Amino acid sequence: MMNAKNTMLRCLLCTVFLSFNPYLFARHAELWPDGTPMEAWVQDTAKVDVGQLGRQYVLTDYGVVAGSNEVQTKQIQAVIDRCADEGGGVVVVPDGRFKTGALFFRQGTHLHLSECATLLGSERISDFPVATTRIEGETCKYFVALINADSVDGFTISGKGTIDGNGLPYWQEFWVRRSWNPQGTNKDAQRPRLTYISNSKNVTIQDVHLINSPFWTNHVYKSHHVRYLGCYIYAPTENIWPLDPTRGGPSTDAIDIDACTDVMVCGCFMHVNDDAVVLKGGKGTWADQDESNGPCERILIQNCRYGRVHGCLTLGSESLHDRNIILRNCHAESTNRVLWLKMRPDTPQHYEYILVENISGNCGSILYIYPWTQFFKPGGRELPPSRCNNVVMRNINVTSKTKWNVKTSDRYVLQDFEYDGKPLTF
């Protein structure tokens, strides 16, 4: 009896103690690299049930023709607008191929692609209006994307069908321009992205095939609580230009995360002719004082598989402050780098609290840190050295040519790097 009373008393005391120490409840919960607990949302990989998103608007029920070589932008946009005007729902691309220019999704609308459906981007840049948008760390006038959604809550792209950017003519035009002018920039080639989500929240892109983007494949800007689940993201890495078979689709980054918080990339396959997941937020000497720029925080990339990419996780070249970033449980078949930190001499940068763990496969370098000087414009301000600190790597089981490919500089400080529990110094 006394033992039972003592047990009850201990339980009561524990309950009282924990009530005054709420953080102890989370001690077995997952933590971000700086020790703060993850919210439950970040660990939720459940797919959205499209059947719960409202009425379905099938394109062919509203006069959109499958298999037509006509660019049917106006017809498809009319279905999206009707869906929004009638209270929202799901715009369904049925089996078949549908060619279009830029489409704009509104609050309450969603996009679903049937398994044998293809939404094919137009090869004419005139089908993509110029507007104020975000590209390469700047807010400027540029071409909109194929799929656009701004200021939406709960937007979803779903289905096992395909969004095909029809990138080949854009890529070939890029390499022709580059052969004529080696200093030509990405923007000089005039090409759209595949998807652009901005100023939004609670977004899910799941299961779809996102291929052949003329420029970046997925770009998310100034948004939070965004999930990419089980997507197949592809652009060729060679054989697209007869004059040089080593050329692939230029700058076809898989996912560009730009001034965002709370983003999860889970279970995706990525094979592109540039970086896979890239963190961005602004560039330039005064970038930290521009309100259109911002940090990336609480980014989780997990359970992904990489084909050929330049970097599994890249911070920069247009980044300001990246904090609490995790790359884990991924396999790289043939990547140049696992973690790439691009240090831009003309931009104040701070990368901190980064965890890379449980990575398998093949790569050129596990860690790559170099100054990034492509298209940079210093001047007008004496900048303090940028910083990278609290970077932890562990259980990296990859075949690599060089573990660490790191160039030190007086323009940045590398501090508190750790590999398998031991400090790294450069």
XYZ file of C-alpha atoms in Angstrom:
426
model
C 0.000 0.000 0.000
C 2.810 2.376 0.876
C 4.530 1.557 -2.420
C 1.349 2.407 -4.326
C 0.996 5.684 -2.411
C 4.639 6.558 -3.084
C 4.175 5.824 -6.784
C 1.074 8.003 -6.952
C 2.876 10.796 -5.129
C 5.834 10.639 -7.505
C 3.492 10.775 -10.515
C 1.695 13.788 -9.057
C 4.975 15.566 -8.401
C 6.152 14.811 -11.952
C 2.920 16.208 -13.375
C 3.263 19.413 -11.370
C 6.936 19.698 -12.308
C 6.244 19.269 -16.019
C 3.395 21.773 -15.896
C 5.954 24.408 -14.954
C 8.477 23.122 -17.518
C 6.572 22.830 -20.803
C 9.745 22.455 -22.858
C 10.376 19.072 -21.258
C 7.313 17.722 -23.040
C 9.165 18.275 -26.315
C 12.492 16.748 -25.306
C 11.760 13.623 -27.349
C 10.305 15.661 -30.209
C 12.440 16.504 -33.220
C 14.538 19.618 -32.986
C 15.930 22.078 -35.450
C 19.733 22.365 -35.471
C 19.657 25.335 -33.083
C 17.723 23.243 -30.535
C 14.264 24.717 -31.028
C 11.439 22.182 -31.438
C 9.882 21.459 -34.800
C 6.197 22.165 -35.063
C 4.007 19.194 -35.925
C 3.317 20.565 -39.409
C 6.884 19.989 -40.541
C 6.548 16.290 -39.751
C 3.215 15.859 -41.560
C 3.841 14.079 -44.871
C 0.190 13.080 -45.452
C -0.996 13.817 -48.978
C -3.907 16.180 -49.597
C -7.183 14.385 -50.385
C -8.198 16.012 -53.665
C -11.754 14.722 -53.221
C -12.127 17.105 -50.290
C -11.164 20.225 -52.261
C -14.554 20.883 -53.828
C -16.194 20.675 -57.205
C -14.096 19.418 -60.105
C -13.875 21.406 -63.323
C -12.645 19.082 -66.076
C -11.104 21.072 -68.925
C -12.765 19.105 -71.713
C -16.199 19.784 -70.208
C -15.650 23.481 -70.979
C -14.482 23.378 -74.577
C -10.758 22.780 -74.101
C -9.599 20.288 -76.737
C -7.187 17.446 -75.983
C -4.356 16.867 -78.475
C -4.727 20.208 -80.229
C -1.575 21.995 -81.395
C -3.359 25.272 -80.634
C -2.162 27.215 -77.614
C -5.328 27.220 -75.468
C -4.315 29.690 -72.765
C -7.517 31.744 -72.888
C -9.761 28.694 -72.787
C -7.938 27.115 -69.834
C -7.744 30.401 -67.936
C -11.491 30.811 -68.419
C -12.037 27.496 -66.609
C -9.780 28.607 -63.749
C -11.637 31.919 -63.446
C -15.026 30.218 -63.555
C -13.909 27.851 -60.796
C -12.836 30.811 -58.643
C -15.979 32.830 -59.353
C -18.233 29.915 -58.423
C -16.662 29.401 -55.011
C -13.534 27.410 -55.800
C -12.670 23.819 -56.555
C -10.291 21.704 -58.613
C -9.332 22.388 -62.225
C -8.741 18.911 -63.667
C -6.499 18.230 -66.647
C -7.847 14.919 -68.015
C -5.911 12.372 -70.056
C -4.405 13.953 -73.152
C -2.074 16.796 -74.062
C -3.064 20.446 -73.633
C -0.772 23.251 -74.818
C -0.869 26.570 -72.966
C 0.932 29.746 -72.059
C 0.952 31.352 -68.603
C -1.906 30.387 -66.264
C -2.880 32.198 -63.055
C -4.571 30.368 -60.189
C -6.689 32.285 -57.696
C -7.756 31.759 -54.094
C -9.803 28.594 -53.713
C -8.670 27.023 -56.986
C -6.459 23.943 -57.294
C -4.810 22.044 -60.138
C -5.045 18.272 -60.624
C -3.498 16.288 -63.477
C -4.788 12.838 -64.367
C -2.128 10.162 -64.708
C -2.029 10.335 -68.522
C -2.465 14.108 -68.705
C 0.170 16.545 -69.961
C -0.025 20.306 -69.604
C 2.489 21.429 -72.229
C 4.048 24.878 -72.176
C 4.134 27.003 -75.281
C 7.456 27.360 -77.095
C 6.683 31.055 -77.767
C 7.894 33.524 -75.159
C 5.094 35.882 -76.249
C 2.666 33.542 -74.471
C 4.253 34.530 -71.136
C 3.563 38.168 -70.161
C 6.183 40.392 -68.601
C 5.242 41.466 -65.072
C 6.823 42.510 -61.804
C 8.104 39.244 -60.427
C 11.058 37.739 -58.630
C 14.081 36.220 -60.361
C 17.716 35.601 -59.423
C 17.476 37.414 -56.099
C 15.829 40.546 -57.495
C 12.327 41.940 -57.778
C 12.072 43.181 -61.345
C 10.190 42.982 -64.614
C 10.498 39.530 -66.131
C 8.453 36.787 -67.746
C 5.899 35.013 -65.578
C 5.869 31.235 -65.165
C 3.708 28.587 -66.796
C 1.809 27.984 -63.510
C 1.429 31.048 -61.255
C -0.289 31.488 -57.886
C 0.022 34.620 -55.754
C -1.423 35.390 -52.309
C -3.263 32.082 -52.001
C -3.946 29.996 -48.903
C -4.174 26.223 -49.326
C -3.275 25.975 -53.019
C -2.586 22.420 -54.237
C -1.071 20.911 -57.375
C -1.711 17.166 -57.424
C -2.010 14.065 -59.572
C 0.418 11.768 -61.332
C 0.234 13.618 -64.619
C 2.869 15.881 -66.165
C 3.575 19.588 -66.435
C 6.025 19.797 -69.335
C 7.724 23.127 -69.932
C 8.654 22.274 -73.531
C 12.123 23.569 -72.779
C 14.137 22.367 -75.774
C 13.734 25.453 -78.022
C 14.482 27.753 -75.069
C 17.594 25.784 -74.090
C 18.942 25.737 -77.631
C 18.358 29.477 -77.973
C 20.233 29.985 -74.689
C 23.304 28.082 -75.867
C 23.273 29.884 -79.236
C 23.240 33.212 -77.379
C 25.984 32.042 -75.012
C 28.190 30.983 -77.941
C 27.714 34.440 -79.469
C 28.139 36.301 -76.151
C 29.884 34.322 -73.367
C 28.940 37.088 -70.902
C 25.217 36.724 -71.584
C 23.155 36.222 -68.450
C 20.306 33.837 -67.683
C 17.766 36.609 -68.121
C 19.093 37.581 -71.535
C 17.777 34.296 -72.943
C 14.124 35.218 -72.150
C 12.487 32.064 -70.853
C 9.765 31.232 -68.317
C 9.890 29.117 -65.191
C 7.592 26.123 -64.755
C 5.861 27.037 -61.446
C 5.979 30.222 -59.375
C 4.202 30.444 -56.004
C 4.465 33.779 -54.183
C 3.180 35.430 -50.987
C 1.256 32.283 -50.091
C 0.805 29.727 -47.325
C -0.307 26.136 -46.760
C 0.707 25.067 -50.255
C 1.172 21.433 -51.318
C 2.630 20.202 -54.597
C 2.362 16.410 -54.637
C 2.983 13.433 -56.944
C 3.241 15.404 -60.201
C 5.898 15.098 -62.892
C 7.525 18.501 -63.418
C 9.789 18.259 -66.436
C 11.662 20.180 -69.130
C 11.355 23.636 -67.598
C 12.843 26.376 -69.795
C 14.350 28.015 -66.665
C 13.983 27.201 -62.945
C 11.525 24.351 -62.437
C 9.858 25.377 -59.154
C 10.210 28.799 -57.525
C 8.525 29.677 -54.234
C 8.884 33.218 -52.866
C 7.873 34.955 -49.612
C 5.705 31.999 -48.613
C 5.428 29.683 -45.628
C 4.201 26.174 -44.847
C 4.922 24.829 -48.320
C 5.332 21.113 -49.087
C 6.729 19.274 -52.107
C 5.744 15.613 -51.666
C 6.688 12.744 -53.958
C 7.332 14.880 -57.032
C 9.385 13.815 -60.060
C 11.486 16.771 -61.242
C 13.547 16.352 -64.396
C 15.458 18.229 -67.079
C 18.120 16.701 -69.342
C 21.765 17.222 -68.476
C 23.197 16.575 -71.954
C 22.412 16.058 -75.649
C 20.115 19.034 -76.197
C 22.397 21.057 -78.498
C 23.903 19.385 -81.572
C 27.022 21.577 -81.558
C 27.966 20.366 -78.077
C 26.390 17.131 -76.775
C 27.630 17.847 -73.241
C 25.111 20.698 -72.922
C 21.890 20.200 -70.984
C 18.933 22.374 -70.050
C 20.634 25.429 -68.485
C 19.672 26.693 -65.007
C 16.814 24.248 -64.562
C 17.066 24.209 -60.739
C 14.614 21.726 -59.237
C 13.286 23.849 -56.326
C 14.293 27.453 -55.586
C 13.214 28.537 -52.082
C 13.370 32.323 -51.959
C 12.870 34.274 -48.698
C 10.587 31.553 -47.270
C 10.035 29.870 -43.933
C 8.729 26.394 -43.067
C 9.251 24.465 -46.289
C 9.432 20.670 -46.603
C 10.715 18.678 -49.584
C 9.998 14.991 -49.013
C 10.247 11.882 -51.170
C 11.073 13.708 -54.394
C 13.297 12.656 -57.299
C 15.439 15.423 -58.796
C 17.601 15.298 -61.928
C 18.360 18.695 -63.476
C 21.170 20.553 -65.173
C 21.880 22.757 -62.144
C 21.222 22.617 -58.403
C 18.457 20.582 -56.800
C 17.171 22.454 -53.724
C 18.492 26.022 -53.654
C 18.004 28.657 -50.956
C 17.755 32.252 -52.105
C 16.767 35.571 -50.586
C 18.475 38.479 -52.298
C 21.788 39.709 -53.633
C 23.820 42.888 -53.765
C 25.683 45.226 -51.451
C 22.485 46.671 -49.943
C 20.382 43.507 -50.167
C 19.848 43.292 -46.410
C 18.048 46.657 -46.478
C 15.630 45.753 -49.278
C 12.225 44.644 -47.940
C 11.611 42.484 -50.987
C 14.460 40.242 -49.797
C 14.524 38.043 -46.723
C 15.826 34.978 -44.881
C 15.122 31.298 -45.375
C 14.393 29.483 -42.116
C 13.217 26.028 -41.072
C 13.755 24.153 -44.329
C 13.589 20.326 -44.258
C 14.689 18.143 -47.190
C 14.326 14.421 -46.534
C 13.923 10.985 -48.130
C 14.787 12.293 -51.595
C 16.706 10.720 -54.463
C 18.976 12.636 -56.806
C 20.088 11.755 -60.316
C 22.617 14.177 -61.789
C 22.593 17.577 -60.114
C 25.201 20.213 -59.340
C 24.326 20.242 -55.634
C 21.869 18.349 -53.442
C 21.506 21.398 -51.180
C 22.859 24.785 -52.190
C 22.839 27.982 -50.157
C 23.296 30.945 -52.500
C 24.355 32.474 -54.692
C 21.475 34.842 -53.944
C 21.098 34.229 -50.197
C 21.239 36.562 -47.218
C 20.450 34.643 -44.023
C 19.705 30.911 -43.946
C 19.042 29.262 -40.580
C 17.811 25.864 -39.381
C 18.285 23.879 -42.560
C 18.195 20.047 -42.619
C 19.118 17.628 -45.411
C 18.707 13.991 -44.350
C 18.021 10.416 -45.414
C 18.756 11.009 -49.105
C 20.505 9.082 -51.878
C 22.600 10.768 -54.568
C 23.240 8.719 -57.675
C 25.644 11.126 -59.349
C 25.841 14.595 -57.865
C 28.694 17.078 -57.987
C 28.264 18.210 -54.368
C 26.171 17.268 -51.340
C 26.324 20.666 -49.583
C 27.361 23.741 -51.545
C 27.817 27.097 -49.811
C 28.134 29.886 -52.356
C 29.847 32.903 -50.818
C 29.113 36.088 -52.707
C 31.668 38.889 -52.143
C 29.185 41.686 -52.905
C 26.430 40.493 -50.524
C 26.221 40.292 -46.683
C 25.571 36.581 -46.004
C 25.052 34.436 -42.922
C 24.472 30.673 -43.114
C 23.967 28.973 -39.756
C 22.630 25.869 -38.023
C 22.758 23.434 -40.917
C 22.487 19.650 -40.475
C 23.336 17.104 -43.195
C 22.957 13.456 -42.173
C 22.360 9.943 -43.490
C 23.372 10.534 -47.113
C 24.380 7.688 -49.442
C 25.524 7.393 -53.044
C 28.173 9.068 -55.204
C 29.373 12.652 -55.380
C 32.310 14.803 -56.322
C 32.552 16.581 -52.943
C 30.646 16.277 -49.686
C 31.213 19.932 -48.821
C 32.024 22.667 -51.318
C 32.672 26.279 -50.266
C 33.958 28.841 -52.752
C 33.580 32.542 -53.496
C 30.841 33.127 -56.084
C 31.679 35.900 -58.510
C 29.402 35.272 -61.494
C 27.550 38.487 -62.427
C 28.273 40.160 -59.082
C 28.488 43.923 -58.637
C 30.453 45.162 -55.623
C 30.605 48.782 -54.595
C 29.302 51.591 -52.452
C 29.556 49.921 -49.049
C 32.267 48.380 -46.901
C 30.834 45.002 -45.932
C 31.929 42.987 -42.911
C 32.963 39.385 -43.616
C 30.080 36.978 -44.185
C 29.705 33.982 -41.856
C 28.996 30.252 -41.933
C 28.651 28.629 -38.532
C 27.239 25.591 -36.732
C 27.320 23.214 -39.679
C 27.019 19.539 -38.679
C 27.522 16.598 -41.053
C 27.257 12.979 -39.984
C 26.798 9.509 -41.391
C 27.672 10.563 -44.940
C 28.239 7.245 -46.727
C 29.090 8.415 -50.226
C 31.850 7.618 -52.667
C 33.512 10.958 -53.329
C 36.536 12.251 -55.200
C 37.154 14.912 -52.543
C 35.462 15.109 -49.161
C 36.113 18.793 -48.567
C 36.608 21.253 -51.388
C 36.872 24.451 -49.402
C 38.552 27.707 -50.273
C 39.110 30.081 -47.379
C 38.889 33.841 -47.804
C 39.150 37.024 -45.785
C 35.642 37.819 -47.068
C 33.964 35.121 -44.964
C 34.393 33.275 -41.656
C 33.896 29.505 -41.301
C 33.219 28.535 -37.686
C 31.952 25.495 -35.740
C 31.929 22.917 -38.523
C 31.612 19.302 -37.368
C 31.856 15.928 -39.121
C 30.849 12.710 -37.321
C 31.293 14.375 -33.955
C 34.730 15.844 -34.673
C 35.505 19.481 -35.442
C 36.466 20.460 -38.973
C 38.960 23.227 -39.544
C 39.922 24.764 -42.878
